[in-house]
Amino acid sequence: MESNFALLSLVFLVVVLVIGFLRKINMGLIAIGAALIIGRIAGVSDSTVIGGFNTSLFMTLLGTSFLFSMAVNNGTLDLFAKKILKLTGRYGWLVPIVFTLLTFVISASGPGNIPTVALSGPLAIIIGIQMGIDPVFLALLSVMACNLGCMSQISNGGIIAANLGAETAFAGTFETSLFINCILVAVLFTAILYIRFKAYKIKGGLNGGEFQNLPAFNQKQWLTLAACAVMIAAVFITGVNVGLVACLLGVILVIFGVANEKAAIKIMPWGTFILVCGVSVLMNIVVDLGGIDLMTNALTSMMNEHTAAPILGLTAGIMSWFSSTTGVVMPTLIPTAAGIAETFQGAVGYTELVSAVTITSFMAAFSPASTGGATIIAQYAVFKKMDEEESNRLFMRLFIISVLSVLFSVALAAIGFYGLVK
């Protein structure tokens, strides 16, 4: 009977993914409803179902998003990015490198991938048009840097990964190595795109248009930058919860009239909060009913120590073409990593498996059916008039790039790249 409930819980998980994709409904909401149904069938109490809502994770995402939504709303991050980019002067070949590094650092320092791509995406298109280079090139770098950058320990992806590994024997041992792997892949991918698009031949710089006569930071923007710096320092020095300190600093900014909390709250990614925490409610039931153990056993039956990471990575990439990395793929697959690592008795590491899942899933995000690719198309259309034929070509181009990016990450997993950092 227990094995039947385990299988049924996985069926419910698949149904949630399919309905969410086909009907374009937030999967977190569907997951909560599904958790109630499967809970009733299996005799799980409502309090246990509700207990699956990860309040710690919600608080962390809420606080950081609140603070950095203010930084976006009052123009601090936008002006900061433009000032840094303008430092490249007439050295056009430096622009893609500085742009990618800046985007990565901003995402890693707390805002995470969603607010950062909202900032860097339009900037990528503007820079591309102004410099006469392919805007899609910079848009790809933007999405990649936002996604891999968010895996730092104080950004949303890294926080989610740490929470998912918190109850395993590997808690506290993999987070830094995971982020280092993300940095290494970001460098590799940037180099490949840089050479592919011949960015070393770019001439001219960012001295006109959006970058001409940039204003100085006003008092409110200086205070916002100071608040962001204090948050980063507090987390690394004292170990205080990043969500709590970010929320406190955000409230201080509001009290002193530095930012408008209503405007900031309006642009916060509430749908993502519901998605991530809603799926965690269902995943808690799946874990309790043995669904993850069943999935782990099924995956390991097809694996050996050499194929475990690429198979798990490929699974993550395929899932990410149609769903969220942080909201669906990571909560679904990372819980299997501990069991797989233990099955092969250290021949394949937990960090290696989690890296394969996370990085491959994020590399799939160029798909137009995923957030990254859809964002590129939408932002491209804002600045470049496209007819239906051109729009379809861009759609197919991004999907092909997504497939190649997934294969690139799976290949890295196959050669043991993600296991090099211990």
GROMACS .gro file of C-alpha atoms in nm:
model
  422
    1MET     CA    1   0.000   0.000   0.000
    2GLU     CA    2   0.283   0.240   0.087
    3SER     CA    3   0.448   0.182  -0.253
    4ASN     CA    4   0.113   0.258  -0.418
    5PHE     CA    5   0.094   0.593  -0.239
    6ALA     CA    6   0.455   0.667  -0.338
    7LEU     CA    7   0.372   0.605  -0.705
    8LEU     CA    8   0.047   0.800  -0.678
    9SER     CA    9   0.231   1.100  -0.533
   10LEU     CA   10   0.467   1.102  -0.832
   11VAL     CA   11   0.171   1.078  -1.068
   12PHE     CA   12   0.018   1.382  -0.899
   13LEU     CA   13   0.350   1.568  -0.938
   14VAL     CA   14   0.362   1.492  -1.312
   15VAL     CA   15  -0.003   1.594  -1.352
   16VAL     CA   16   0.071   1.928  -1.181
   17LEU     CA   17   0.362   1.992  -1.421
   18VAL     CA   18   0.154   1.903  -1.727
   19ILE     CA   19  -0.150   2.109  -1.625
   20GLY     CA   20   0.066   2.406  -1.534
   21PHE     CA   21   0.242   2.395  -1.869
   22LEU     CA   22  -0.064   2.335  -2.088
   23ARG     CA   23  -0.298   2.573  -1.907
   24LYS     CA   24  -0.034   2.836  -1.821
   25ILE     CA   25  -0.143   2.834  -1.456
   26ASN     CA   26   0.094   2.897  -1.166
   27MET     CA   27   0.213   2.549  -1.070
   28GLY     CA   28   0.244   2.648  -0.706
   29LEU     CA   29  -0.131   2.697  -0.677
   30ILE     CA   30  -0.203   2.368  -0.854
   31ALA     CA   31   0.052   2.194  -0.631
   32ILE     CA   32  -0.121   2.311  -0.313
   33GLY     CA   33  -0.454   2.177  -0.439
   34ALA     CA   34  -0.293   1.850  -0.544
   35ALA     CA   35  -0.124   1.818  -0.202
   36LEU     CA   36  -0.464   1.840  -0.034
   37ILE     CA   37  -0.612   1.570  -0.259
   38ILE     CA   38  -0.323   1.322  -0.230
   39GLY     CA   39  -0.305   1.398   0.142
   40ARG     CA   40  -0.669   1.305   0.192
   41ILE     CA   41  -0.630   0.988  -0.014
   42ALA     CA   42  -0.321   0.878   0.183
   43GLY     CA   43  -0.456   0.983   0.521
   44VAL     CA   44  -0.218   1.278   0.569
   45SER     CA   45  -0.357   1.549   0.800
   46ASP     CA   46  -0.425   1.902   0.677
   47SER     CA   47  -0.176   2.038   0.931
   48THR     CA   48   0.096   1.819   0.778
   49VAL     CA   49   0.005   1.946   0.431
   50ILE     CA   50   0.021   2.307   0.548
   51GLY     CA   51   0.346   2.233   0.730
   52GLY     CA   52   0.506   2.172   0.392
   53PHE     CA   53   0.492   2.545   0.320
   54ASN     CA   54   0.853   2.657   0.369
   55THR     CA   55   0.811   2.973   0.577
   56SER     CA   56   1.187   3.021   0.615
   57LEU     CA   57   1.237   3.015   0.239
   58PHE     CA   58   0.940   3.246   0.187
   59MET     CA   59   1.081   3.497   0.438
   60THR     CA   60   1.419   3.492   0.269
   61LEU     CA   61   1.278   3.546  -0.080
   62LEU     CA   62   1.037   3.811   0.046
   63GLY     CA   63   1.301   4.018   0.226
   64THR     CA   64   1.561   4.021  -0.050
   65SER     CA   65   1.303   4.091  -0.320
   66PHE     CA   66   1.156   4.376  -0.113
   67LEU     CA   67   1.491   4.550  -0.073
   68PHE     CA   68   1.608   4.509  -0.430
   69SER     CA   69   1.271   4.595  -0.582
   70MET     CA   70   1.322   4.934  -0.418
   71ALA     CA   71   1.667   4.957  -0.577
   72VAL     CA   72   1.508   4.885  -0.914
   73ASN     CA   73   1.214   5.118  -0.857
   74ASN     CA   74   1.417   5.425  -0.761
   75GLY     CA   75   1.662   5.372  -1.047
   76THR     CA   76   1.964   5.281  -0.832
   77LEU     CA   77   2.053   4.952  -1.003
   78ASP     CA   78   1.990   5.088  -1.353
   79LEU     CA   79   2.215   5.392  -1.301
   80PHE     CA   80   2.480   5.183  -1.124
   81ALA     CA   81   2.495   4.940  -1.417
   82LYS     CA   82   2.519   5.217  -1.676
   83LYS     CA   83   2.797   5.396  -1.488
   84ILE     CA   84   3.004   5.078  -1.466
   85LEU     CA   85   2.950   4.997  -1.833
   86LYS     CA   86   3.044   5.348  -1.941
   87LEU     CA   87   3.387   5.295  -1.786
   88THR     CA   88   3.469   5.076  -2.087
   89GLY     CA   89   3.495   5.398  -2.285
   90ARG     CA   90   3.599   5.347  -2.647
   91TYR     CA   91   3.703   4.984  -2.590
   92GLY     CA   92   3.401   4.819  -2.745
   93TRP     CA   93   3.542   4.468  -2.717
   94LEU     CA   94   3.533   4.507  -2.338
   95VAL     CA   95   3.161   4.583  -2.323
   96PRO     CA   96   3.027   4.221  -2.340
   97ILE     CA   97   3.280   4.110  -2.076
   98VAL     CA   98   3.202   4.394  -1.835
   99PHE     CA   99   2.828   4.361  -1.901
  100THR     CA  100   2.832   3.989  -1.819
  101LEU     CA  101   3.046   4.034  -1.508
  102LEU     CA  102   2.830   4.319  -1.382
  103THR     CA  103   2.507   4.126  -1.439
  104PHE     CA  104   2.649   3.819  -1.265
  105VAL     CA  105   2.766   4.020  -0.963
  106ILE     CA  106   2.435   4.205  -0.926
  107SER     CA  107   2.237   3.879  -0.940
  108ALA     CA  108   2.476   3.710  -0.697
  109SER     CA  109   2.472   3.995  -0.447
  110GLY     CA  110   2.107   3.944  -0.354
  111PRO     CA  111   1.848   4.047  -0.615
  112GLY     CA  112   1.855   3.709  -0.787
  113ASN     CA  113   1.779   3.625  -1.147
  114ILE     CA  114   1.428   3.764  -1.192
  115PRO     CA  115   1.479   4.127  -1.078
  116THR     CA  116   1.825   4.136  -1.238
  117VAL     CA  117   1.706   4.017  -1.579
  118ALA     CA  118   1.436   4.285  -1.564
  119LEU     CA  119   1.721   4.536  -1.538
  120SER     CA  120   1.987   4.380  -1.761
  121GLY     CA  121   1.756   4.249  -2.036
  122PRO     CA  122   1.648   4.588  -2.176
  123LEU     CA  123   2.003   4.715  -2.120
  124ALA     CA  124   2.136   4.430  -2.337
  125ILE     CA  125   1.906   4.523  -2.624
  126ILE     CA  126   1.987   4.896  -2.593
  127ILE     CA  127   2.363   4.831  -2.592
  128GLY     CA  128   2.337   4.594  -2.889
  129ILE     CA  129   2.142   4.843  -3.099
  130GLN     CA  130   2.367   5.135  -3.006
  131MET     CA  131   2.687   4.947  -3.084
  132GLY     CA  132   2.558   4.782  -3.401
  133ILE     CA  133   2.601   4.425  -3.272
  134ASP     CA  134   2.351   4.141  -3.242
  135PRO     CA  135   2.129   4.227  -2.941
  136VAL     CA  136   2.051   3.856  -2.897
  137PHE     CA  137   2.419   3.796  -2.818
  138LEU     CA  138   2.408   4.027  -2.518
  139ALA     CA  139   2.059   3.907  -2.421
  140LEU     CA  140   2.191   3.549  -2.400
  141LEU     CA  141   2.477   3.666  -2.179
  142SER     CA  142   2.225   3.856  -1.967
  143VAL     CA  143   2.001   3.553  -1.903
  144MET     CA  144   2.297   3.322  -1.839
  145ALA     CA  145   2.466   3.562  -1.595
  146CYS     CA  146   2.141   3.630  -1.408
  147ASN     CA  147   2.062   3.261  -1.372
  148LEU     CA  148   2.404   3.130  -1.273
  149GLY     CA  149   2.476   3.434  -1.057
  150CYS     CA  150   2.168   3.371  -0.845
  151MET     CA  151   2.330   3.052  -0.710
  152SER     CA  152   2.536   3.247  -0.455
  153GLN     CA  153   2.459   3.172  -0.091
  154ILE     CA  154   2.274   3.505  -0.048
  155SER     CA  155   2.069   3.497  -0.368
  156ASN     CA  156   1.746   3.312  -0.445
  157GLY     CA  157   1.883   3.006  -0.628
  158GLY     CA  158   2.156   2.941  -0.373
  159ILE     CA  159   1.911   2.986  -0.086
  160ILE     CA  160   1.669   2.736  -0.242
  161ALA     CA  161   1.949   2.482  -0.303
  162ALA     CA  162   2.069   2.517   0.057
  163ASN     CA  163   1.715   2.462   0.185
  164LEU     CA  164   1.671   2.153  -0.031
  165GLY     CA  165   1.995   2.005   0.101
  166ALA     CA  166   1.943   2.113   0.461
  167GLU     CA  167   1.805   1.778   0.579
  168THR     CA  168   2.074   1.566   0.411
  169ALA     CA  169   2.414   1.454   0.533
  170PHE     CA  170   2.565   1.703   0.285
  171ALA     CA  171   2.415   2.017   0.441
  172GLY     CA  172   2.670   2.297   0.463
  173THR     CA  173   2.928   2.113   0.254
  174PHE     CA  174   2.820   2.177  -0.106
  175GLU     CA  175   2.692   2.533  -0.135
  176THR     CA  176   3.024   2.706  -0.205
  177SER     CA  177   3.139   2.438  -0.450
  178LEU     CA  178   2.806   2.461  -0.632
  179PHE     CA  179   2.851   2.836  -0.677
  180ILE     CA  180   3.211   2.792  -0.794
  181ASN     CA  181   3.087   2.548  -1.060
  182CYS     CA  182   2.836   2.812  -1.171
  183ILE     CA  183   3.115   3.070  -1.196
  184LEU     CA  184   3.332   2.834  -1.405
  185VAL     CA  185   3.047   2.750  -1.643
  186ALA     CA  186   2.960   3.119  -1.675
  187VAL     CA  187   3.321   3.192  -1.778
  188LEU     CA  188   3.323   2.903  -2.029
  189PHE     CA  189   2.989   2.997  -2.183
  190THR     CA  190   3.082   3.365  -2.207
  191ALA     CA  191   3.407   3.273  -2.383
  192ILE     CA  192   3.223   3.049  -2.631
  193LEU     CA  193   2.967   3.317  -2.718
  194TYR     CA  194   3.236   3.586  -2.728
  195ILE     CA  195   3.429   3.390  -2.992
  196ARG     CA  196   3.118   3.273  -3.179
  197PHE     CA  197   2.988   3.630  -3.223
  198LYS     CA  198   3.340   3.767  -3.286
  199ALA     CA  199   3.301   4.020  -3.007
  200TYR     CA  200   3.675   4.083  -3.012
  201LYS     CA  201   3.617   4.277  -3.335
  202ILE     CA  202   3.369   4.521  -3.177
  203LYS     CA  203   3.476   4.882  -3.221
  204GLY     CA  204   3.343   5.194  -3.050
  205GLY     CA  205   3.212   5.232  -2.699
  206LEU     CA  206   2.919   5.350  -2.491
  207ASN     CA  207   2.955   5.724  -2.506
  208GLY     CA  208   2.620   5.827  -2.651
  209GLY     CA  209   2.249   5.758  -2.636
  210GLU     CA  210   2.140   5.608  -2.305
  211PHE     CA  211   2.495   5.641  -2.170
  212GLN     CA  212   2.557   6.007  -2.250
  213ASN     CA  213   2.567   6.257  -1.963
  214LEU     CA  214   2.465   6.011  -1.694
  215PRO     CA  215   2.345   6.190  -1.378
  216ALA     CA  216   2.515   6.156  -1.042
  217PHE     CA  217   2.360   5.931  -0.780
  218ASN     CA  218   2.110   6.129  -0.576
  219GLN     CA  219   2.088   6.102  -0.197
  220LYS     CA  220   1.817   5.835  -0.207
  221GLN     CA  221   2.023   5.621  -0.445
  222TRP     CA  222   2.335   5.652  -0.229
  223LEU     CA  223   2.133   5.539   0.073
  224THR     CA  224   1.994   5.246  -0.126
  225LEU     CA  225   2.346   5.140  -0.230
  226ALA     CA  226   2.456   5.167   0.133
  227ALA     CA  227   2.165   4.946   0.244
  228CYS     CA  228   2.258   4.679  -0.012
  229ALA     CA  229   2.621   4.688   0.104
  230VAL     CA  230   2.516   4.659   0.469
  231MET     CA  231   2.298   4.356   0.386
  232ILE     CA  232   2.584   4.175   0.212
  233ALA     CA  233   2.829   4.257   0.493
  234ALA     CA  234   2.584   4.154   0.767
  235VAL     CA  235   2.516   3.816   0.605
  236PHE     CA  236   2.881   3.729   0.552
  237ILE     CA  237   3.013   3.867   0.882
  238THR     CA  238   2.737   3.780   1.130
  239GLY     CA  239   2.551   3.501   0.952
  240VAL     CA  240   2.214   3.673   1.009
  241ASN     CA  241   1.926   3.551   0.793
  242VAL     CA  242   1.946   3.742   0.466
  243GLY     CA  243   1.568   3.775   0.437
  244LEU     CA  244   1.529   3.927   0.782
  245VAL     CA  245   1.810   4.180   0.745
  246ALA     CA  246   1.697   4.276   0.393
  247CYS     CA  247   1.342   4.331   0.518
  248LEU     CA  248   1.469   4.546   0.806
  249LEU     CA  249   1.685   4.759   0.576
  250GLY     CA  250   1.395   4.793   0.332
  251VAL     CA  251   1.167   4.919   0.610
  252ILE     CA  252   1.435   5.170   0.716
  253LEU     CA  253   1.452   5.301   0.360
  254VAL     CA  254   1.075   5.340   0.356
  255ILE     CA  255   1.071   5.525   0.691
  256PHE     CA  256   1.329   5.773   0.563
  257GLY     CA  257   1.141   5.824   0.238
  258VAL     CA  258   1.413   5.670   0.022
  259ALA     CA  259   1.174   5.444  -0.168
  260ASN     CA  260   0.803   5.385  -0.218
  261GLU     CA  261   0.703   5.053  -0.063
  262LYS     CA  262   0.382   5.028  -0.268
  263ALA     CA  263   0.572   5.063  -0.595
  264ALA     CA  264   0.836   4.815  -0.477
  265ILE     CA  265   0.577   4.561  -0.363
  266LYS     CA  266   0.399   4.592  -0.697
  267ILE     CA  267   0.704   4.479  -0.898
  268MET     CA  268   0.807   4.198  -0.661
  269PRO     CA  269   0.784   3.850  -0.822
  270TRP     CA  270   0.485   3.727  -0.619
  271GLY     CA  271   0.408   3.460  -0.875
  272THR     CA  272   0.753   3.311  -0.816
  273PHE     CA  273   0.699   3.309  -0.439
  274ILE     CA  274   0.376   3.115  -0.485
  275LEU     CA  275   0.539   2.884  -0.738
  276VAL     CA  276   0.839   2.793  -0.523
  277CYS     CA  277   0.659   2.764  -0.189
  278GLY     CA  278   0.349   2.601  -0.340
  279VAL     CA  279   0.553   2.328  -0.507
  280SER     CA  280   0.734   2.274  -0.175
  281VAL     CA  281   0.396   2.189  -0.016
  282LEU     CA  282   0.339   1.909  -0.268
  283MET     CA  283   0.703   1.796  -0.258
  284ASN     CA  284   0.678   1.758   0.120
  285ILE     CA  285   0.390   1.512   0.070
  286VAL     CA  286   0.579   1.332  -0.208
  287VAL     CA  287   0.878   1.290   0.025
  288ASP     CA  288   0.663   1.170   0.316
  289LEU     CA  289   0.487   0.910   0.099
  290GLY     CA  290   0.815   0.775  -0.041
  291GLY     CA  291   0.784   0.923  -0.389
  292ILE     CA  292   1.136   1.064  -0.391
  293ASP     CA  293   1.279   0.728  -0.281
  294LEU     CA  294   1.087   0.562  -0.563
  295MET     CA  295   1.214   0.816  -0.818
  296THR     CA  296   1.570   0.781  -0.687
  297ASN     CA  297   1.558   0.404  -0.723
  298ALA     CA  298   1.417   0.434  -1.076
  299LEU     CA  299   1.689   0.677  -1.182
  300THR     CA  300   1.972   0.482  -1.024
  301SER     CA  301   1.857   0.165  -1.198
  302MET     CA  302   1.949   0.334  -1.528
  303MET     CA  303   2.274   0.482  -1.398
  304ASN     CA  304   2.625   0.395  -1.308
  305GLU     CA  305   2.880   0.623  -1.147
  306HIS     CA  306   2.975   0.761  -1.490
  307THR     CA  307   2.624   0.831  -1.622
  308ALA     CA  308   2.449   0.950  -1.303
  309ALA     CA  309   2.531   1.320  -1.342
  310PRO     CA  310   2.461   1.347  -1.718
  311ILE     CA  311   2.131   1.155  -1.690
  312LEU     CA  312   2.014   1.373  -1.402
  313GLY     CA  313   2.132   1.684  -1.586
  314LEU     CA  314   1.954   1.588  -1.908
  315THR     CA  315   1.634   1.523  -1.710
  316ALA     CA  316   1.666   1.868  -1.554
  317GLY     CA  317   1.724   2.033  -1.891
  318ILE     CA  318   1.418   1.874  -2.050
  319MET     CA  319   1.201   1.970  -1.753
  320SER     CA  320   1.332   2.328  -1.761
  321TRP     CA  321   1.220   2.377  -2.122
  322PHE     CA  322   0.866   2.386  -1.989
  323SER     CA  323   0.894   2.486  -1.623
  324SER     CA  324   1.082   2.696  -1.368
  325THR     CA  325   1.429   2.592  -1.249
  326THR     CA  326   1.397   2.730  -0.897
  327GLY     CA  327   1.027   2.658  -0.860
  328VAL     CA  328   0.995   2.312  -1.015
  329VAL     CA  329   1.316   2.147  -1.139
  330MET     CA  330   1.534   2.203  -0.833
  331PRO     CA  331   1.266   2.102  -0.578
  332THR     CA  332   1.184   1.792  -0.785
  333LEU     CA  333   1.533   1.658  -0.866
  334ILE     CA  334   1.771   1.785  -0.597
  335PRO     CA  335   1.599   1.572  -0.328
  336THR     CA  336   1.703   1.264  -0.530
  337ALA     CA  337   2.072   1.360  -0.533
  338ALA     CA  338   2.152   1.247  -0.178
  339GLY     CA  339   2.012   0.899  -0.238
  340ILE     CA  340   2.195   0.864  -0.568
  341ALA     CA  341   2.526   0.977  -0.416
  342GLU     CA  342   2.485   0.730  -0.129
  343THR     CA  343   2.393   0.448  -0.369
  344PHE     CA  344   2.725   0.485  -0.554
  345GLN     CA  345   2.914   0.525  -0.224
  346GLY     CA  346   3.096   0.843  -0.312
  347ALA     CA  347   3.191   0.748  -0.669
  348VAL     CA  348   2.973   1.037  -0.779
  349GLY     CA  349   2.947   1.334  -0.544
  350TYR     CA  350   2.641   1.517  -0.415
  351THR     CA  351   2.782   1.852  -0.533
  352GLU     CA  352   2.840   1.705  -0.879
  353LEU     CA  353   2.478   1.587  -0.903
  354VAL     CA  354   2.327   1.910  -0.772
  355SER     CA  355   2.549   2.112  -1.008
  356ALA     CA  356   2.439   1.901  -1.305
  357VAL     CA  357   2.072   1.955  -1.215
  358THR     CA  358   2.099   2.327  -1.146
  359ILE     CA  359   2.334   2.437  -1.421
  360THR     CA  360   2.177   2.227  -1.698
  361SER     CA  361   1.832   2.347  -1.599
  362PHE     CA  362   1.944   2.710  -1.610
  363MET     CA  363   2.120   2.657  -1.944
  364ALA     CA  364   1.787   2.537  -2.085
  365ALA     CA  365   1.630   2.870  -1.991
  366PHE     CA  366   1.699   3.018  -2.335
  367SER     CA  367   1.400   2.817  -2.457
  368PRO     CA  368   1.114   3.049  -2.563
  369ALA     CA  369   0.884   2.826  -2.355
  370SER     CA  370   1.094   2.910  -2.049
  371THR     CA  371   1.125   3.240  -1.864
  372GLY     CA  372   1.463   3.339  -2.006
  373GLY     CA  373   1.380   3.287  -2.372
  374ALA     CA  374   1.036   3.443  -2.339
  375THR     CA  375   1.196   3.747  -2.174
  376ILE     CA  376   1.444   3.785  -2.461
  377ILE     CA  377   1.166   3.776  -2.721
  378ALA     CA  378   0.951   4.024  -2.529
  379GLN     CA  379   1.234   4.270  -2.470
  380TYR     CA  380   1.361   4.238  -2.826
  381ALA     CA  381   1.012   4.319  -2.955
  382VAL     CA  382   1.001   4.637  -2.743
  383PHE     CA  383   1.303   4.790  -2.916
  384LYS     CA  384   1.298   4.617  -3.255
  385LYS     CA  385   0.984   4.601  -3.467
  386MET     CA  386   0.924   4.240  -3.570
  387ASP     CA  387   0.672   4.089  -3.808
  388GLU     CA  388   0.534   3.739  -3.748
  389GLU     CA  389   0.798   3.572  -3.966
  390GLU     CA  390   1.088   3.738  -3.782
  391SER     CA  391   0.930   3.655  -3.449
  392ASN     CA  392   0.903   3.288  -3.549
  393ARG     CA  393   1.266   3.285  -3.661
  394LEU     CA  394   1.377   3.428  -3.327
  395PHE     CA  395   1.165   3.167  -3.149
  396MET     CA  396   1.333   2.880  -3.335
  397ARG     CA  397   1.677   3.036  -3.297
  398LEU     CA  398   1.641   3.055  -2.921
  399PHE     CA  399   1.509   2.701  -2.895
  400ILE     CA  400   1.805   2.565  -3.094
  401ILE     CA  401   2.044   2.763  -2.872
  402SER     CA  402   1.868   2.619  -2.569
  403VAL     CA  403   1.911   2.261  -2.695
  404LEU     CA  404   2.280   2.317  -2.769
  405SER     CA  405   2.329   2.477  -2.426
  406VAL     CA  406   2.171   2.177  -2.253
  407LEU     CA  407   2.396   1.940  -2.450
  408PHE     CA  408   2.695   2.155  -2.355
  409SER     CA  409   2.612   2.125  -1.985
  410VAL     CA  410   2.538   1.751  -2.011
  411ALA     CA  411   2.874   1.703  -2.184
  412LEU     CA  412   3.046   1.881  -1.893
  413ALA     CA  413   2.865   1.645  -1.655
  414ALA     CA  414   2.970   1.343  -1.863
  415ILE     CA  415   3.342   1.431  -1.842
  416GLY     CA  416   3.317   1.487  -1.466
  417PHE     CA  417   3.364   1.864  -1.483
  418TYR     CA  418   3.119   1.932  -1.200
  419GLY     CA  419   3.309   1.695  -0.974
  420LEU     CA  420   3.642   1.877  -1.002
  421VAL     CA  421   3.556   2.126  -0.727
  422LYS     CA  422   3.533   1.956  -0.389
   0.00000   0.00000   0.00000
